[in-house]
Structures are given as C-alpha cells and as structure tokens.
PDB file of C-alpha atoms in Angstrom:
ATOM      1  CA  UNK A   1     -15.572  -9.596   1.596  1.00 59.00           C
ATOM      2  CA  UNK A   2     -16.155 -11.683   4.213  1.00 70.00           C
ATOM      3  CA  UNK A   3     -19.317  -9.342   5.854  1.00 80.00           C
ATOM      4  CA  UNK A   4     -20.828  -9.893   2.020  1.00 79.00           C
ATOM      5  CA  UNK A   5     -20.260 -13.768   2.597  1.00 84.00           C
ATOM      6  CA  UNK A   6     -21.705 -13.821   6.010  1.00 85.00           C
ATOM      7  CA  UNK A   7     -24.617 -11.840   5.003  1.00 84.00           C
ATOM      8  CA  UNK A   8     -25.388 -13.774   2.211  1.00 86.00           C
ATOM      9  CA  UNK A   9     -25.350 -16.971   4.219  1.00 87.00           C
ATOM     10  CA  UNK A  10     -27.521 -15.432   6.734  1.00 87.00           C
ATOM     11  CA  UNK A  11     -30.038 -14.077   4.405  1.00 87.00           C
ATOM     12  CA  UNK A  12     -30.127 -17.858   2.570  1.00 88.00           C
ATOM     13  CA  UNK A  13     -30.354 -19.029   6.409  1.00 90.00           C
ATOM     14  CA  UNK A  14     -33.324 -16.758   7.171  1.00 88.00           C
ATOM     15  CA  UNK A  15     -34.899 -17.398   3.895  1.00 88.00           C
ATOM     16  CA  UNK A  16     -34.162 -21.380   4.486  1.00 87.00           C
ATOM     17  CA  UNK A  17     -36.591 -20.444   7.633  1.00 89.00           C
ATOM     18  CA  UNK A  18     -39.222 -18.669   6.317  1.00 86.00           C
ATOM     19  CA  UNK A  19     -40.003 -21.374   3.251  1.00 84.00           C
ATOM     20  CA  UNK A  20     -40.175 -24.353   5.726  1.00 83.00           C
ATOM     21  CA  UNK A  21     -42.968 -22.014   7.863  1.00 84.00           C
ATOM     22  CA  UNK A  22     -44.280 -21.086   4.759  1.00 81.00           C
ATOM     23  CA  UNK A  23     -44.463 -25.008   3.395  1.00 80.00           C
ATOM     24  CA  UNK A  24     -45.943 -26.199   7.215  1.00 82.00           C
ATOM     25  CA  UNK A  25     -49.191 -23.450   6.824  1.00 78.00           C
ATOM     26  CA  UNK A  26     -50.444 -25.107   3.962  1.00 75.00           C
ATOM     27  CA  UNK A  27     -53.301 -26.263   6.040  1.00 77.00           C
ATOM     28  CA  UNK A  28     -54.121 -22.689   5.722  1.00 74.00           C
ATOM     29  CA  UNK A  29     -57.491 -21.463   3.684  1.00 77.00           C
ATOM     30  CA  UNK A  30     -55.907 -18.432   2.082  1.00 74.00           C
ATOM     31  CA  UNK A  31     -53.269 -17.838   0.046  1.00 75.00           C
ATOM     32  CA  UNK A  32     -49.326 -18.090   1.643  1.00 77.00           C
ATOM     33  CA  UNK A  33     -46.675 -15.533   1.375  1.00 78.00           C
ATOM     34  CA  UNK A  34     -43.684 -16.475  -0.722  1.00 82.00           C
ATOM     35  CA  UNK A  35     -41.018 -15.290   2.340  1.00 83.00           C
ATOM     36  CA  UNK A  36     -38.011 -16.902  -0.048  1.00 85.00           C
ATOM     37  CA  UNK A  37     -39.029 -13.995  -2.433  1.00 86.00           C
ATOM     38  CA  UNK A  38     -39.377 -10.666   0.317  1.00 89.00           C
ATOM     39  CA  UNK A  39     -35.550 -11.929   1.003  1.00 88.00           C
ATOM     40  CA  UNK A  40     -34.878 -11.463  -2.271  1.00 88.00           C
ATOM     41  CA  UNK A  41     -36.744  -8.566  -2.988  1.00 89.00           C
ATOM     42  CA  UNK A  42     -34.592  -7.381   0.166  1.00 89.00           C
ATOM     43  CA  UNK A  43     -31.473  -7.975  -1.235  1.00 88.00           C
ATOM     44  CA  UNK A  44     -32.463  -7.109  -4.124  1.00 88.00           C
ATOM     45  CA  UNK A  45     -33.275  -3.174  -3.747  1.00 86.00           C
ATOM     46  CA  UNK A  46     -30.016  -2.905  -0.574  1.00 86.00           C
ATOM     47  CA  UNK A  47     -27.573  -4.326  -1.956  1.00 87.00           C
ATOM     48  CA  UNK A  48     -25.204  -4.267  -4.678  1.00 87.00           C
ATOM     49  CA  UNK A  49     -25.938  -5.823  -8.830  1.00 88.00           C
ATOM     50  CA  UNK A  50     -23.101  -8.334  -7.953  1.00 89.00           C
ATOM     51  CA  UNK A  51     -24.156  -9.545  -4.595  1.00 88.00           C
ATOM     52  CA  UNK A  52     -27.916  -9.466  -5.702  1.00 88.00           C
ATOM     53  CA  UNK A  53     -26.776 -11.895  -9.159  1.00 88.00           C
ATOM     54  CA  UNK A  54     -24.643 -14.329  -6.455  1.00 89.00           C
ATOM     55  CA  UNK A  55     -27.731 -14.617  -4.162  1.00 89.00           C
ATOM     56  CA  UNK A  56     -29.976 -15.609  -6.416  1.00 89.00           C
ATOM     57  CA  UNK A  57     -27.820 -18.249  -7.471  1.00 89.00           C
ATOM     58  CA  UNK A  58     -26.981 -19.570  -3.893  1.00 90.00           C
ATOM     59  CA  UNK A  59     -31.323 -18.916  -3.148  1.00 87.00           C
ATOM     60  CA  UNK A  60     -31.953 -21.618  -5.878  1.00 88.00           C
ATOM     61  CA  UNK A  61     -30.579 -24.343  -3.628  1.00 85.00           C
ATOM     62  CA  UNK A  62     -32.563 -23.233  -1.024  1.00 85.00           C
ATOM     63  CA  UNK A  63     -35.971 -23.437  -3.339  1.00 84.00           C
ATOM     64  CA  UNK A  64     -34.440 -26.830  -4.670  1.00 83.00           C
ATOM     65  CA  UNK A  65     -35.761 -27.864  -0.812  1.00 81.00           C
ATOM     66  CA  UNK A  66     -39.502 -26.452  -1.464  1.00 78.00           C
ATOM     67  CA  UNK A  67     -40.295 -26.630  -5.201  1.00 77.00           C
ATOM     68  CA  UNK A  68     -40.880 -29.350  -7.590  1.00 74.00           C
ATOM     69  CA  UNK A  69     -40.384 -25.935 -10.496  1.00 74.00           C
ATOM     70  CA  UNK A  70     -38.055 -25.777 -13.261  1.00 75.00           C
ATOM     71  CA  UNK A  71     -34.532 -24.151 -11.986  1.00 79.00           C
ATOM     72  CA  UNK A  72     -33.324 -22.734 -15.431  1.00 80.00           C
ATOM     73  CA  UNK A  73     -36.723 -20.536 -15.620  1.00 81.00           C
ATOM     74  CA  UNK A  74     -36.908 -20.200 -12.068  1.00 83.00           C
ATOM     75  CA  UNK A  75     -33.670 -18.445 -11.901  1.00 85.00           C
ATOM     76  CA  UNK A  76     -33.481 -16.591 -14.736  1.00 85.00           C
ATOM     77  CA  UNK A  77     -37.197 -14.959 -13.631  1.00 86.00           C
ATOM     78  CA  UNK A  78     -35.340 -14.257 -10.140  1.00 87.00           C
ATOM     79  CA  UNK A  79     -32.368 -12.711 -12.290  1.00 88.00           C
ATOM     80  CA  UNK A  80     -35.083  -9.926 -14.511  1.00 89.00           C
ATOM     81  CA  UNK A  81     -36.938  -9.251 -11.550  1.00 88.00           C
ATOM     82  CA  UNK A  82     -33.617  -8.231 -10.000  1.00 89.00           C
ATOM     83  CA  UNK A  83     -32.156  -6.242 -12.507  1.00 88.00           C
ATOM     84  CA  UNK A  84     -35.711  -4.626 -12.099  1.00 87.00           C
ATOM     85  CA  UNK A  85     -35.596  -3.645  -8.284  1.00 86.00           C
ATOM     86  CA  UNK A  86     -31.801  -2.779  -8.888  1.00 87.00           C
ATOM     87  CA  UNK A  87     -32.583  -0.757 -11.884  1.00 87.00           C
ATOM     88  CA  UNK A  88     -35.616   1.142  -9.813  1.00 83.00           C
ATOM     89  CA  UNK A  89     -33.709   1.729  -6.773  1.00 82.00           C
ATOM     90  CA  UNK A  90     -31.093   3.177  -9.156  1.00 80.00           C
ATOM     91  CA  UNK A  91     -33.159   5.776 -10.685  1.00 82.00           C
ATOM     92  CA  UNK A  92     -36.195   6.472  -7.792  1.00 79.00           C
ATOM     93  CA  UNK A  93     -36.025   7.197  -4.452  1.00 76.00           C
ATOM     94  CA  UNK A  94     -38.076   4.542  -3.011  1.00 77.00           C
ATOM     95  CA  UNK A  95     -39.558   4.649   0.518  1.00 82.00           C
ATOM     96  CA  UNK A  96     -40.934   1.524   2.608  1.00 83.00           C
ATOM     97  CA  UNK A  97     -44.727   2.367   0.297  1.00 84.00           C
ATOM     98  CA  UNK A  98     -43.271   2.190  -2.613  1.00 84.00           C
ATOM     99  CA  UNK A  99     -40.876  -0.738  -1.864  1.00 83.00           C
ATOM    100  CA  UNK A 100     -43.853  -2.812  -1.039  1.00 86.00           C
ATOM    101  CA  UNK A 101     -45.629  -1.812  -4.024  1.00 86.00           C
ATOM    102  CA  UNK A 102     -42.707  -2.967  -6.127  1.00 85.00           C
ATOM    103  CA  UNK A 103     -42.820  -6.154  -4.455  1.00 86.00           C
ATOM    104  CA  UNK A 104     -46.481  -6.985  -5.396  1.00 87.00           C
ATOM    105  CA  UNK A 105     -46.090  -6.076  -8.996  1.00 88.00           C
ATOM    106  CA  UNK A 106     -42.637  -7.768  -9.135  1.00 88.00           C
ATOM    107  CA  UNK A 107     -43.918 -10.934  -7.634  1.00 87.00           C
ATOM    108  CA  UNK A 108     -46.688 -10.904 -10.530  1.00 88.00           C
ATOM    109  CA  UNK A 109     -43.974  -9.797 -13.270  1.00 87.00           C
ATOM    110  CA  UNK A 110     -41.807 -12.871 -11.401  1.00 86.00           C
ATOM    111  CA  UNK A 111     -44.769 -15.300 -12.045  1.00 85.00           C
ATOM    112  CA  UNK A 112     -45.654 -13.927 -15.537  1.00 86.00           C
ATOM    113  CA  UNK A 113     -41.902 -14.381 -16.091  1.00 85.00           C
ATOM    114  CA  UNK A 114     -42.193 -17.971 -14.794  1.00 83.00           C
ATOM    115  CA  UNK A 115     -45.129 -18.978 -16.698  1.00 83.00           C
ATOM    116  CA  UNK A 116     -44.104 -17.599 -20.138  1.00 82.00           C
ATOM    117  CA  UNK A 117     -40.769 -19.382 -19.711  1.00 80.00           C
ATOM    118  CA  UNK A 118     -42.288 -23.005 -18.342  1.00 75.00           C
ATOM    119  CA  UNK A 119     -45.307 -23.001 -20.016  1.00 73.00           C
ATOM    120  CA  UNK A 120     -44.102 -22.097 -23.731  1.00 72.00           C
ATOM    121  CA  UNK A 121     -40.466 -23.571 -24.045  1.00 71.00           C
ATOM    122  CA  UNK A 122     -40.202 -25.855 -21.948  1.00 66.00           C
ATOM    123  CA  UNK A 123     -43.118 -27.938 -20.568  1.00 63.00           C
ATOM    124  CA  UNK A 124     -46.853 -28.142 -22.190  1.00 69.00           C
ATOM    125  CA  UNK A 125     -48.832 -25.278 -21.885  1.00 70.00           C
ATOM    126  CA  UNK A 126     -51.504 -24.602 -18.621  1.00 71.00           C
ATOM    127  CA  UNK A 127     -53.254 -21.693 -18.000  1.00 76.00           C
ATOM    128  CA  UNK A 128     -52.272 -19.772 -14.885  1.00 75.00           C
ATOM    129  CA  UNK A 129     -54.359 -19.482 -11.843  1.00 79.00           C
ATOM    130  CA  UNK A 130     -54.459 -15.706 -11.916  1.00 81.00           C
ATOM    131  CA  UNK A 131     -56.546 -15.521  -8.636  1.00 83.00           C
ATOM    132  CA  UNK A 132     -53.838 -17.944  -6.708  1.00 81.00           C
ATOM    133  CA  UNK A 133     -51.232 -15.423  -8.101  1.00 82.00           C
ATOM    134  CA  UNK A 134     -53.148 -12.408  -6.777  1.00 86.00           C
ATOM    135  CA  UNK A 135     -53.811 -13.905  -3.631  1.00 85.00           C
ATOM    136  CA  UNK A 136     -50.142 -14.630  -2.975  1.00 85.00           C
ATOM    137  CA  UNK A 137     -49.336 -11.464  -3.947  1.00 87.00           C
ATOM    138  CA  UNK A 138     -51.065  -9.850  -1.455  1.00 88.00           C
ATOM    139  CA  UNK A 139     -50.349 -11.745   1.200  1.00 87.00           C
ATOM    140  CA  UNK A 140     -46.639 -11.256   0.327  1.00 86.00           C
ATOM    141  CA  UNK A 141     -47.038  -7.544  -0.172  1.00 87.00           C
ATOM    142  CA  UNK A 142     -48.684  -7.605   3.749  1.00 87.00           C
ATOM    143  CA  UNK A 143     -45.459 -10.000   4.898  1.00 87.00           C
ATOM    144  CA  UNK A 144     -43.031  -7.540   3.293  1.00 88.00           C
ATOM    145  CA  UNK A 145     -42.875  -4.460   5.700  1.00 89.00           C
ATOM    146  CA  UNK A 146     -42.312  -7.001   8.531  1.00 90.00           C
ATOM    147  CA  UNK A 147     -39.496  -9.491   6.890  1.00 88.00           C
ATOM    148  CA  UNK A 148     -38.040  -5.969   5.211  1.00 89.00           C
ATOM    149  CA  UNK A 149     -37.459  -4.609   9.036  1.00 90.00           C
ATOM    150  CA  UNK A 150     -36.105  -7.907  10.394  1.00 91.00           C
ATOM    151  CA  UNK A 151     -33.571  -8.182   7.256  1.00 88.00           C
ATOM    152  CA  UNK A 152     -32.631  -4.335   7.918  1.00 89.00           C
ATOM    153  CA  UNK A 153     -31.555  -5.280  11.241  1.00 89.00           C
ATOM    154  CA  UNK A 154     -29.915  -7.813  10.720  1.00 87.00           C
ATOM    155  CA  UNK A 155     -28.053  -6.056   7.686  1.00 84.00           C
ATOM    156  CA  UNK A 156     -27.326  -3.329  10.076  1.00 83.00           C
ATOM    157  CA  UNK A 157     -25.624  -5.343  13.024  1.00 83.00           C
ATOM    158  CA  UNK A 158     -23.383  -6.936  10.585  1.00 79.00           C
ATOM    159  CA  UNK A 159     -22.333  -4.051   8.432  1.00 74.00           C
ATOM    160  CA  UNK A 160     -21.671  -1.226  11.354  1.00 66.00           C
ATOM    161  CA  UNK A 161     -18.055  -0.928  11.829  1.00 60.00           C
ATOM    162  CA  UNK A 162     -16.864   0.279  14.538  1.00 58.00           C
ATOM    163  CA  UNK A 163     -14.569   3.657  14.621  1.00 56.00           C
ATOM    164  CA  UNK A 164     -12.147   4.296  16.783  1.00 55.00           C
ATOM    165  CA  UNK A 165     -12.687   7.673  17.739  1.00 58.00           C
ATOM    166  CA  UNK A 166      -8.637   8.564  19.144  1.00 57.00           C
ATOM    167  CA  UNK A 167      -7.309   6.407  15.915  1.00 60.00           C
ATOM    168  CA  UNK A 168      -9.052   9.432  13.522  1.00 61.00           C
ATOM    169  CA  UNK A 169      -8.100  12.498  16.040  1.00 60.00           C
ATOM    170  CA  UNK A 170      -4.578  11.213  15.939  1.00 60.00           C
ATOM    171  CA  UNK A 171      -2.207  14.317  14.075  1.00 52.00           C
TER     172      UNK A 171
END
C-alpha cells in the first residue's frame, strides 16, 4: 500500500515536471508532446485497473495547473482511454512497438473522446484542428519510448524488494 501511494505521487510529481517543460516550449514551431499523457499511458498499460482509475483522478489536479479544458470530459476521456490500454495489455502481448503505437492512436481516440464530449454537450460546437492533433500525436508517440524507460526505472527502484536469502533457506 504504501509503495502504490509513493508511486503514484511520484508519477503525478514527474508528470507535474514534464507539463511545466512542456507549457515553457511553446515558443516552439512544431507541435509539443503531451508528457502528462505518456505518464498516463505508462501507468496505464503497468499497472493495475484500480491504481490506473485513482491516478487519473489525482492527474486531473495536476492538468488543473496547465489547462483552461473542461475536467468532467477531460477525465472521463482519461478514464476510456484507460480501460483501453488496460483492456489491450490484458488480452495482447505488447512490446515497446506496439506500446508506442497504442499511444498515438490512443492520444487521437483521447482527443476524439474530448471533442465529442466538449463540443456536443457541453460547450458550442468548433471544429477540431485535425493537423494540431496529428502533429501532437507524433511528437508524443517520438517522446514515449524515452519517458516509458525513465518511468520503468523509476517503477523498478521502488517496487524491488529485497529477499533475504538465509530468511528463505531457513528449515
């Protein structure tokens, strides 16, 4: 219980990062990486349903800092896209290719999701800047392998436990 807690609170931490980098390059001519959403596309296909729900909650207060978006539509797009990774990780076997795949068509699908949700129920309708979208996308898909390592890491040194090797040969 309290590994989950501290790895949550590092992943919002490292996430918390990554968005104020991301919102001081917007100087930038090309399109920026979303780095909030490779953390949660991280958590998303390593850890548990449960843990991956509670983050997504706690990573709303961290967008709160960067977005002027809806929350309701924000987080229940975060929530699908999710159950998504969760459900694919459940049923493939997904290697670092395929992971980064999934994160370009589930940060289109998480936009899509966005849009439909803002644009229809809730504020007046705008059309989407498709080429902004598939710009980000990209450049998200390219930040992925790199965040995905560091997060690994990171998971790792906080989950290894250490085993006492004369505790388990003890008769």
């Amino acid at each position: 219980m309290k590994n989950r807690a501290l790895t949550l609170v590092i992943f919002l931490f490292v996430s918390l990062i990554l968005s104020g980098l991301q919102a001081s390059l917007h100087f930038l001519p090309f399109a920026l990486p979303a780095f909030w959403f490779t953390v949660m596309v991280y958590y998303s296909f390593e850890k548990p349903l449960l843990f991956s729900l509670i983050a997504n909650s706690f990573h709303i207060f961290v967008l709160t800092e960067y977005t002027s978006a809806s929350l309701a539509p924000l987080l229940f797009s975060m929530n699908i896209v999710s159950l998504v990774l969760v459900f694919l990780r459940g049923r493939f076997h997904l290697g670092m290719l395929e992971k980064t795949t999934a994160t370009a068509i589930s940060f289109l699908s998480f936009q899509l999701s966005y849009w439909i949700l803002a644009s229809w129920f809730l504020d007046q309708f705008y059309y989407p800047n498709l080429l902004a979208w598939l710009g980000m996308a990209l450049v998200t898909t390219l930040a992925f392998p790199l965040v995905f390592v560091f997060l690994k890491m990171i998971d790792s040194r906080l989950n290894t436990q250490r085993v006492d090797t004369l505790e388990i040969l003890r008769v």
